[in-house]
Coordinates of N, CA and C in Angstrom, one line a residue:
E7 N 120.5 107.9 130.5 CA 119.7 107.7 131.9 C 118.0 107.7 131.6
N8 N 117.9 109.2 130.8 CA 116.6 109.3 130.6 C 116.2 109.3 128.8
G9 N 116.9 108.1 128.2 CA 117.2 108.1 126.7 C 116.5 106.7 126.8
I10 N 115.9 106.8 125.4 CA 115.3 105.6 124.8 C 116.0 104.2 125.0
N11 N 115.3 103.3 125.9 CA 116.1 102.1 125.8 C 116.5 101.1 124.5
D12 N 117.6 100.2 124.7 CA 117.2 99.5 123.1 C 116.0 98.5 122.6
E13 N 115.8 98.2 123.8 CA 114.3 97.5 123.1 C 113.4 98.1 122.9
S14 N 113.0 99.2 123.3 CA 112.0 100.4 123.0 C 112.9 100.8 121.1
L15 N 113.9 101.3 121.2 CA 114.9 101.4 119.6 C 113.9 100.6 118.7
I16 N 114.3 99.2 119.2 CA 114.2 97.9 118.4 C 112.6 97.8 117.6
D17 N 111.8 98.4 118.8 CA 110.4 98.0 118.4 C 109.9 99.3 118.0
L18 N 110.5 100.3 118.0 CA 110.8 102.0 116.8 C 110.8 101.2 115.2
V19 N 112.0 100.9 115.3 CA 112.4 100.7 114.1 C 111.4 99.8 113.4
T20 N 111.2 98.4 114.1 CA 110.3 97.5 113.3 C 109.1 97.7 113.0
D21 N 108.6 98.6 113.5 CA 107.0 99.3 113.3 C 106.9 100.4 112.6
S22 N 108.0 101.3 112.4 CA 108.0 102.7 111.8 C 107.9 102.3 110.3
Y23 N 107.2 103.2 109.8 CA 107.3 103.0 108.1 C 107.4 104.6 107.5
C24 N 108.6 104.6 106.8 CA 108.5 106.3 105.9 C 108.3 106.2 105.0
Y25 N 107.2 106.9 104.0 CA 106.8 106.9 102.9 C 107.8 108.4 101.9
G26 N 108.6 108.1 101.8 CA 109.2 109.5 100.7 C 110.2 110.4 102.0
V27 N 110.2 111.6 101.7 CA 110.6 112.0 102.4 C 110.0 113.2 103.1
D28 N 108.5 113.3 103.5 CA 108.1 113.9 104.2 C 108.0 113.6 105.3
Y29 N 107.2 114.2 106.4 CA 107.0 114.1 108.0 C 106.3 112.9 108.1
S30 N 106.7 111.8 107.9 CA 105.7 110.8 108.1 C 105.7 109.7 109.5
F31 N 106.6 111.3 110.0 CA 106.6 110.7 111.5 C 107.3 111.8 112.5
I32 N 107.0 112.2 113.2 CA 107.1 113.5 114.0 C 107.1 113.3 115.7
V33 N 108.3 114.4 116.1 CA 108.3 114.4 117.6 C 107.5 115.7 118.4
V34 N 106.7 115.3 119.3 CA 105.8 116.5 119.7 C 106.1 116.6 121.2
N35 N 106.2 118.0 121.4 CA 106.1 118.7 122.7 C 105.1 119.2 123.3
S36 N 104.5 118.0 124.1 CA 103.3 118.8 124.0 C 102.7 119.3 125.2
L37 N 101.5 119.9 125.1 CA 101.0 120.9 125.9 C 101.4 120.6 127.2
D38 N 101.1 119.2 127.8 CA 101.4 118.6 128.7 C 102.8 117.9 129.6
N39 N 103.6 118.9 128.7 CA 105.0 118.5 128.8 C 105.7 117.4 128.6
N40 N 104.8 116.3 127.6 CA 105.6 115.5 127.5 C 106.3 115.4 126.2
L41 N 106.8 114.2 125.6 CA 107.0 114.2 124.5 C 106.5 113.0 123.7
Y42 N 106.2 113.0 122.6 CA 105.8 111.7 121.9 C 105.5 112.1 120.3
L43 N 106.5 110.7 120.2 CA 106.4 110.3 118.7 C 105.7 109.9 118.6
I44 N 104.8 110.9 117.1 CA 103.9 109.8 116.3 C 104.3 109.4 114.8
Y45 N 103.9 108.3 114.4 CA 104.5 107.5 113.3 C 103.6 106.3 113.2
C46 N 103.9 106.3 111.8 CA 103.1 105.1 110.9 C 103.7 104.0 110.9
T47 N 103.0 103.3 110.3 CA 102.8 101.2 110.1 C 102.5 101.4 108.6
S48 N 103.3 100.4 107.9 CA 102.8 99.8 106.9 C 101.2 99.6 106.5
N49 N 100.9 99.2 107.3 CA 99.1 98.6 107.5 C 98.6 99.8 107.8
K50 N 98.8 101.5 107.7 CA 98.2 102.7 108.1 C 97.9 102.6 109.6
T51 N 98.4 102.4 110.2 CA 98.0 102.2 112.0 C 99.3 103.7 112.2
I52 N 98.8 104.7 113.1 CA 98.9 105.7 113.6 C 99.3 104.9 115.0
I53 N 100.8 105.2 115.3 CA 100.7 104.9 116.7 C 101.6 106.4 117.2
S54 N 100.9 106.6 118.9 CA 101.4 107.3 119.3 C 102.2 107.1 120.5
Y55 N 103.5 107.0 120.4 CA 104.6 106.8 121.7 C 105.1 107.3 122.7
N56 N 105.2 107.4 123.9 CA 105.7 108.8 125.0 C 107.2 108.2 125.0
L57 N 108.1 109.0 124.6 CA 109.2 109.1 124.8 C 109.9 109.3 126.5
I58 N 109.2 109.5 127.0 CA 109.9 109.6 128.2 C 109.2 108.4 129.2
E59 N 108.0 108.0 128.3 CA 107.8 106.6 129.4 C 107.9 105.5 128.7
F60 N 108.7 105.7 127.6 CA 108.9 104.6 127.0 C 108.0 103.5 126.5
K61 N 106.6 104.0 125.9 CA 105.3 103.1 125.9 C 104.7 103.6 125.0
K62 N 103.8 102.8 124.3 CA 102.9 102.8 123.2 C 101.7 103.6 123.8
I63 N 101.3 105.1 123.6 CA 100.4 105.3 124.4 C 98.9 104.7 123.6
I64 N 98.8 104.8 121.8 CA 97.7 104.4 121.3 C 98.3 104.0 119.9
E65 N 97.2 102.8 119.4 CA 97.4 102.6 118.1 C 96.1 102.7 117.2
I66 N 95.8 103.4 116.5 CA 94.5 103.8 115.4 C 94.9 103.0 114.3
K67 N 94.2 101.8 113.8 CA 94.4 100.9 112.4 C 93.6 101.6 111.7
N68 N 94.2 101.3 110.5 CA 93.1 101.6 109.4 C 92.8 103.3 109.3
S69 N 93.6 104.0 110.1 CA 93.4 105.3 109.7 C 93.0 105.9 108.7
H70 N 93.8 105.7 107.5 CA 93.8 106.0 106.3 C 93.5 104.4 105.5
E71 N 93.0 105.1 104.3 CA 92.7 103.9 103.0 C 93.8 103.3 102.3
N72 N 95.1 104.3 102.4 CA 96.3 104.3 101.9 C 97.5 104.6 102.6
D73 N 98.7 104.5 102.2 CA 99.5 105.0 102.7 C 99.6 106.5 103.7
I74 N 100.5 106.8 104.5 CA 100.1 107.8 105.0 C 101.5 108.7 104.6
T75 N 101.7 110.2 104.5 CA 102.6 110.6 104.0 C 102.7 111.7 104.6
N76 N 102.2 112.3 105.7 CA 102.4 113.3 105.9 C 101.8 113.3 107.7
F77 N 102.6 114.0 108.8 CA 101.6 114.4 109.8 C 102.1 115.9 110.2
R78 N 101.1 116.4 110.9 CA 101.6 117.7 111.3 C 101.0 118.4 112.5
Y79 N 101.6 119.1 113.4 CA 101.1 119.2 114.6 C 100.9 120.5 115.0
F80 N 99.5 121.0 115.9 CA 99.5 122.6 116.2 C 98.4 122.4 117.5
S81 N 99.3 123.6 118.0 CA 98.7 123.6 119.7 C 98.6 125.5 119.9
D82 N 97.8 125.3 120.6 CA 97.5 126.9 121.1 C 97.4 126.6 122.8
K83 N 98.0 127.5 123.1 CA 98.1 127.3 124.7 C 97.5 127.8 125.6
N84 N 97.2 129.4 124.7 CA 95.8 130.0 125.6 C 94.7 129.5 125.4
K85 N 94.4 128.4 124.5 CA 92.8 127.9 124.0 C 93.3 126.6 124.3
K86 N 94.0 126.1 124.8 CA 94.4 124.7 125.2 C 94.0 123.9 124.1
T87 N 94.5 124.3 122.9 CA 94.3 123.1 121.6 C 95.2 122.3 121.0
E88 N 95.4 121.2 120.6 CA 96.3 120.6 120.5 C 95.3 119.6 119.2
L89 N 96.2 119.7 118.2 CA 95.6 119.1 117.1 C 96.5 118.4 116.2
L90 N 96.4 117.2 115.1 CA 97.7 116.5 114.6 C 96.8 116.3 113.2
L91 N 97.5 116.6 111.7 CA 97.1 116.7 110.5 C 97.6 115.2 110.4
S92 N 96.8 114.5 109.4 CA 97.5 113.1 108.8 C 96.9 113.0 107.3
S93 N 97.9 113.4 106.2 CA 97.6 112.9 104.8 C 98.0 111.8 104.2
S94 N 97.0 111.5 103.5 CA 97.6 110.2 102.9 C 97.4 110.1 101.1
I95 N 98.0 109.0 100.8 CA 97.9 108.8 99.2 C 96.5 108.8 98.9
D96 N 95.8 108.6 99.7 CA 94.0 108.2 99.3 C 93.6 109.9 99.0
N97 N 94.3 110.7 99.1 CA 93.9 112.1 98.7 C 93.0 112.7 99.9
N98 N 93.1 112.0 100.9 CA 92.2 112.1 102.2 C 93.2 112.9 103.2
V99 N 92.5 114.1 103.6 CA 93.3 114.6 105.2 C 92.4 114.4 106.6
K100 N 93.4 114.3 107.4 CA 92.1 114.0 108.9 C 93.0 115.1 109.6
I101 N 92.2 115.7 110.6 CA 92.5 116.3 111.8 C 91.8 115.5 112.8
W102 N 92.9 115.4 113.8 CA 92.5 114.7 115.2 C 92.9 115.4 116.3
K103 N 92.1 115.2 117.3 CA 92.3 116.2 118.5 C 93.2 115.3 119.4
F104 N 94.9 115.9 119.5 CA 96.0 115.0 119.9 C 95.8 115.0 121.0
N105 N 95.7 113.6 121.7 CA 96.0 112.6 122.9 C 94.6 112.3 123.2
I106 N 93.3 112.6 122.3 CA 92.5 112.1 122.8 C 92.3 111.5 121.7
W107 N 92.4 111.6 120.3 CA 92.8 110.9 119.2 C 90.8 110.6 118.6
E108 N 90.1 111.7 118.6 CA 88.9 111.9 117.9 C 89.1 112.7 116.6
C109 N 89.1 111.9 115.9 CA 88.8 112.7 114.1 C 88.1 113.7 114.4
I110 N 88.0 114.8 114.1 CA 87.1 115.8 114.2 C 87.1 116.4 112.3
L111 N 87.9 115.7 111.6 CA 87.4 116.4 110.1 C 88.4 115.1 109.2
D112 N 87.3 115.0 108.3 CA 87.9 114.1 107.1 C 88.0 114.8 106.0
I113 N 88.3 115.2 105.4 CA 88.4 115.9 103.5 C 88.9 114.6 102.6
K114 N 87.9 114.2 102.1 CA 87.7 113.2 101.1 C 88.0 113.6 99.4
N115 N 88.8 112.9 98.9 CA 88.7 113.0 97.5 C 89.4 114.4 97.4
I116 N 89.8 115.0 97.7 CA 91.3 116.6 97.5 C 91.5 116.9 96.4
N117 N 91.9 116.1 95.6 CA 92.5 116.0 94.2 C 91.7 114.7 93.5
T118 N 91.4 115.3 92.1 CA 90.5 114.3 91.3 C 91.9 113.8 90.3
Q119 N 93.2 114.4 89.8 CA 93.8 114.1 89.1 C 95.4 113.8 90.4
G120 N 95.8 112.9 90.3 CA 97.4 112.6 90.9 C 96.6 112.0 92.3
N121 N 97.9 112.5 93.1 CA 97.6 112.0 94.8 C 98.0 113.7 95.7
L122 N 97.2 113.6 96.7 CA 97.6 114.0 98.1 C 99.6 113.8 98.5
Y123 N 100.4 114.5 98.7 CA 101.4 113.9 99.5 C 101.2 114.7 100.5
S124 N 101.5 115.9 100.6 CA 102.1 116.4 101.7 C 100.4 117.5 102.2
A125 N 100.3 117.9 103.3 CA 99.8 118.7 103.9 C 99.8 119.8 104.9
C126 N 99.2 120.9 105.1 CA 99.9 121.5 106.8 C 98.9 122.4 107.0
F127 N 99.1 122.8 108.1 CA 98.3 123.9 109.0 C 98.2 125.3 108.1
L128 N 97.7 126.0 108.4 CA 97.7 127.6 108.1 C 97.0 128.6 108.7
S129 N 97.5 129.4 109.8 CA 97.0 129.7 110.7 C 96.5 131.6 109.8
L130 N 95.6 132.3 109.7 CA 95.1 133.4 109.2 C 94.4 134.3 110.3
N131 N 94.8 135.4 110.4 CA 93.6 136.2 111.8 C 93.0 135.4 112.7
E132 N 93.5 134.3 113.1 CA 93.5 133.5 114.5 C 92.7 132.4 113.7
E133 N 92.2 132.1 112.4 CA 91.6 131.5 112.2 C 92.7 130.1 111.5
L134 N 92.2 128.8 111.7 CA 93.0 127.8 111.2 C 92.6 127.5 110.0
F135 N 93.3 127.2 109.0 CA 92.9 126.6 107.8 C 93.8 125.2 107.4
I136 N 93.8 124.7 106.3 CA 94.5 123.4 105.9 C 95.1 123.6 104.4
L137 N 95.8 123.7 104.2 CA 96.9 123.7 103.0 C 97.4 122.2 102.3
T138 N 97.0 122.0 101.0 CA 96.9 120.5 100.9 C 98.0 120.8 99.6
S139 N 98.8 119.9 98.6 CA 99.3 119.3 97.8 C 99.1 118.6 96.8
N140 N 99.8 118.4 95.3 CA 99.4 117.5 94.9 C 100.5 116.6 94.1
I141 N 101.2 115.3 94.0 CA 101.6 115.1 93.0 C 101.4 114.2 91.6
F142 N 102.0 114.0 90.6 CA 101.6 113.1 89.8 C 100.3 113.9 89.6
G143 N 99.7 115.1 89.2 CA 98.3 115.8 88.4 C 98.7 117.0 88.1
N144 N 97.8 117.8 87.3 CA 97.9 118.3 87.5 C 97.0 119.6 87.9
E145 N 96.8 119.9 89.1 CA 95.9 120.5 90.2 C 96.9 121.4 91.2
P146 N 96.4 122.5 91.4 CA 97.4 123.3 92.1 C 97.1 122.9 93.6
L147 N 97.8 123.8 94.9 CA 97.7 123.9 95.8 C 96.2 124.3 96.1
K148 N 95.3 123.6 97.1 CA 94.0 124.0 97.8 C 94.0 124.2 99.0
V149 N 93.4 125.3 99.7 CA 93.4 125.8 100.9 C 91.7 125.3 101.3
F150 N 92.0 124.7 102.2 CA 90.1 124.4 103.1 C 90.2 124.9 104.4
D151 N 88.7 125.1 105.1 CA 88.4 125.7 106.2 C 88.0 124.2 107.0
F152 N 87.9 125.1 108.3 CA 87.4 123.5 109.3 C 86.2 123.2 109.2
N153 N 85.3 123.5 108.0 CA 84.3 122.7 108.1 C 84.4 121.3 106.8
G154 N 85.7 122.0 106.1 CA 85.8 121.2 105.0 C 85.9 121.6 103.4
N155 N 85.2 122.8 103.6 CA 85.0 123.4 102.3 C 86.5 124.1 101.7
Q156 N 86.4 124.1 100.3 CA 87.7 124.5 99.8 C 87.7 126.2 99.4
I157 N 88.5 127.0 99.9 CA 88.0 128.1 99.9 C 88.9 129.1 98.3
K158 N 90.1 128.4 98.4 CA 90.9 129.4 97.4 C 92.3 128.1 97.1
E159 N 92.2 128.4 95.8 CA 93.4 127.4 95.1 C 94.5 129.0 94.7
I160 N 95.8 128.0 94.8 CA 96.9 128.6 94.3 C 97.0 128.4 92.7
S161 N 96.5 129.2 91.8 CA 96.4 128.7 90.2 C 97.6 128.8 89.8
E162 N 98.8 129.0 90.3 CA 100.2 128.8 89.5 C 100.7 127.5 90.1
S163 N 100.4 127.2 90.6 CA 101.0 126.2 91.5 C 100.2 124.7 90.8
I164 N 100.9 124.3 89.8 CA 100.3 122.9 89.3 C 101.5 121.6 89.1
E165 N 103.0 121.9 89.7 CA 103.7 121.5 89.6 C 103.4 120.3 90.6
G166 N 104.0 119.5 90.6 CA 104.0 118.0 91.5 C 105.1 118.6 93.1
T167 N 103.8 118.4 94.1 CA 104.7 118.8 95.1 C 104.9 117.9 96.6
F168 N 106.3 118.0 96.6 CA 106.7 116.5 97.9 C 106.8 117.4 98.9
L169 N 107.5 118.3 99.0 CA 107.4 118.9 100.8 C 106.5 120.5 100.3
L170 N 105.9 120.9 101.5 CA 105.0 121.8 101.6 C 105.1 122.5 103.1
D171 N 105.2 123.7 102.8 CA 105.3 124.4 104.3 C 105.0 125.9 104.1
I172 N 105.0 126.6 105.1 CA 104.0 128.1 105.6 C 105.4 128.6 105.7
Y173 N 105.1 130.4 105.2 CA 106.4 130.7 106.0 C 105.9 132.6 106.2
Y174 N 105.8 132.5 107.5 CA 105.3 134.3 108.1 C 106.3 135.2 108.1
D175 N 106.1 136.1 107.0 CA 107.5 137.1 107.1 C 106.6 138.6 108.3
K176 N 107.2 138.5 109.4 CA 106.9 139.1 110.0 C 106.8 140.7 109.6
K177 N 107.8 141.1 108.9 CA 107.9 142.7 108.8 C 106.9 143.0 107.4
L178 N 106.8 142.2 106.6 CA 105.8 142.5 105.5 C 104.4 141.8 105.7
S179 N 104.5 141.0 107.3 CA 102.7 140.8 107.4 C 102.4 139.8 106.8
K180 N 103.2 139.0 105.7 CA 102.7 137.9 104.8 C 103.3 136.4 104.7
N181 N 101.9 136.3 104.4 CA 102.4 134.7 104.5 C 102.6 134.1 102.9
Y182 N 103.7 133.7 103.3 CA 104.1 132.4 101.9 C 104.0 131.1 102.0
I183 N 103.8 130.7 100.7 CA 103.9 129.2 100.9 C 105.2 128.4 99.7
I184 N 105.6 127.3 100.7 CA 106.5 127.2 100.1 C 106.6 125.8 99.8
T185 N 107.2 125.6 98.3 CA 106.8 123.8 97.9 C 108.0 123.7 97.6
G186 N 108.5 122.0 97.1 CA 109.6 121.8 96.9 C 109.6 120.5 96.3
N187 N 110.5 119.7 95.4 CA 110.3 118.9 94.5 C 111.5 118.4 93.9
T188 N 111.8 117.1 93.4 CA 112.8 117.0 93.0 C 113.5 117.9 92.2
N189 N 112.8 118.6 91.3 CA 113.9 119.9 90.4 C 114.0 121.5 91.0
F190 N 113.1 121.6 91.9 CA 113.3 123.4 92.1 C 112.4 123.6 93.5
V191 N 112.7 124.6 94.2 CA 111.5 125.0 95.8 C 111.4 125.9 94.8
K192 N 109.9 126.4 95.3 CA 109.3 127.9 94.9 C 108.2 128.0 96.1
S193 N 108.2 129.4 96.4 CA 107.5 130.1 97.0 C 106.3 131.1 96.2
Y194 N 105.1 131.1 97.2 CA 104.3 131.7 96.4 C 103.5 132.9 97.5
D195 N 102.7 133.9 97.1 CA 102.4 134.7 97.9 C 101.1 134.5 98.0
Y196 N 100.5 134.3 100.0 CA 99.6 133.7 99.7 C 98.1 134.6 99.4
D197 N 98.6 135.6 99.2 CA 97.4 137.1 98.9 C 97.1 137.3 97.8
D198 N 98.5 137.4 97.1 CA 98.5 137.3 95.6 C 98.2 136.4 94.5
N199 N 98.4 135.1 95.6 CA 97.7 133.9 94.5 C 98.6 133.4 93.8
K200 N 99.9 134.0 93.8 CA 101.1 134.4 92.4 C 102.0 133.7 93.1
L201 N 103.1 133.0 91.8 CA 104.0 132.9 92.2 C 105.5 134.4 93.2
Y202 N 106.0 134.1 93.6 CA 106.7 135.0 94.7 C 108.2 134.8 94.1
H203 N 108.9 133.3 93.8 CA 110.5 133.1 93.9 C 110.6 131.8 93.4
K204 N 111.2 131.5 92.6 CA 111.8 130.3 92.3 C 113.1 129.6 92.8
Y205 N 113.9 128.7 93.1 CA 115.1 128.4 93.5 C 115.1 126.6 93.3
D206 N 116.7 126.8 91.9 CA 116.7 125.7 91.1 C 118.1 125.8 90.8
D207 N 118.7 124.9 90.4 CA 120.1 124.4 90.3 C 120.7 125.8 89.6
N208 N 119.8 126.9 89.2 CA 120.7 128.3 88.6 C 120.3 129.1 89.9
V209 N 121.4 128.9 90.6 CA 121.0 130.3 91.9 C 120.8 131.3 91.3
N210 N 121.0 132.0 90.7 CA 120.9 133.3 90.1 C 119.7 133.7 89.4
E211 N 118.4 132.5 89.4 CA 117.3 132.6 88.9 C 116.3 133.4 89.8
N212 N 116.0 134.3 89.2 CA 114.6 134.8 90.6 C 113.2 135.5 89.4
N213 N 112.0 134.7 90.1 CA 111.1 135.4 89.4 C 110.5 136.5 89.5
N214 N 111.4 137.1 90.7 CA 110.7 138.3 91.2 C 112.0 139.1 91.2
D215 N 111.6 140.7 90.1 CA 113.1 141.2 89.8 C 113.3 142.3 91.4
N216 N 112.6 142.3 92.0 CA 112.9 143.1 93.3 C 113.4 142.1 94.5
N217 N 114.7 142.3 94.4 CA 115.2 141.5 95.3 C 115.1 142.0 96.8
E218 N 114.5 143.2 96.9 CA 114.7 143.3 98.5 C 113.5 142.4 99.1
N219 N 112.5 142.4 98.4 CA 111.4 141.3 99.4 C 111.8 140.1 99.2
D220 N 113.1 139.6 98.9 CA 113.6 137.8 99.0 C 113.4 137.4 100.9
I221 N 112.4 136.4 100.6 CA 112.3 135.8 102.1 C 113.8 135.4 102.3
D222 N 114.3 135.9 103.3 CA 115.3 135.2 104.3 C 115.2 134.0 104.6

C-alpha cells in the first residue's frame, strides 16, 4: 500500500547508475521524517527521490566532472544540520546542504596519483572532518577540515582502497579507520596513525599481537 509503485521502480532502475561496490546510492531517513533515495546517473546527475511521495525532488546536473562513486549522509538533530557528501573519480569531494542542495565545500585534486574512490565523514570532539581514499596510486588516506585544508595523512595506508568507513570504540574512546579492497580489510588507529589490524584470507593473521584490543 505504501510501497514504491511499478512505474516508480522502472524510472529508478532506468536512471540509476552504480559505480563499483561503494555507496553510489543511499536511502536517507531525514530529520523531517521523510525517506529519500539519493542516487547518481551516468551523466553525473545527483537525484533526490522521495520514497514516501514517489517523486523526484531535485536533479543536480553536472555535479561532478567524472563518475560519482560514493554518497554519505550526516545529521545532527540538536543543531538541525543535514549534510550529504559526494565523491568522484575526478578526485573531488563535495559537501552539500541536504534538501537545500547548496554546495558548501568543494575539495579539488585530492590525489595527484590514482583516483579518489571513497570518502566519509569523521566526527572528532564535536567537529566534523572528511576522510578520503585512493585507488590505483600510492598515496595515503587523507583527512580534511571544513575549510578544505588537509590536516593529516595515515602514512601507512598506501594500498588502493575501495571501501572506507569509521568505527568508534566506546570502551577505548578511540576512532578506527576501516579500509577494504579485493585482497584484504585493514583497520588503522586514527590517533596513532598506524596499521592496527589486517584481515585477509588467513583468518589467523594479526598485525597486532595484543588480541585483547581487537575490534569487535
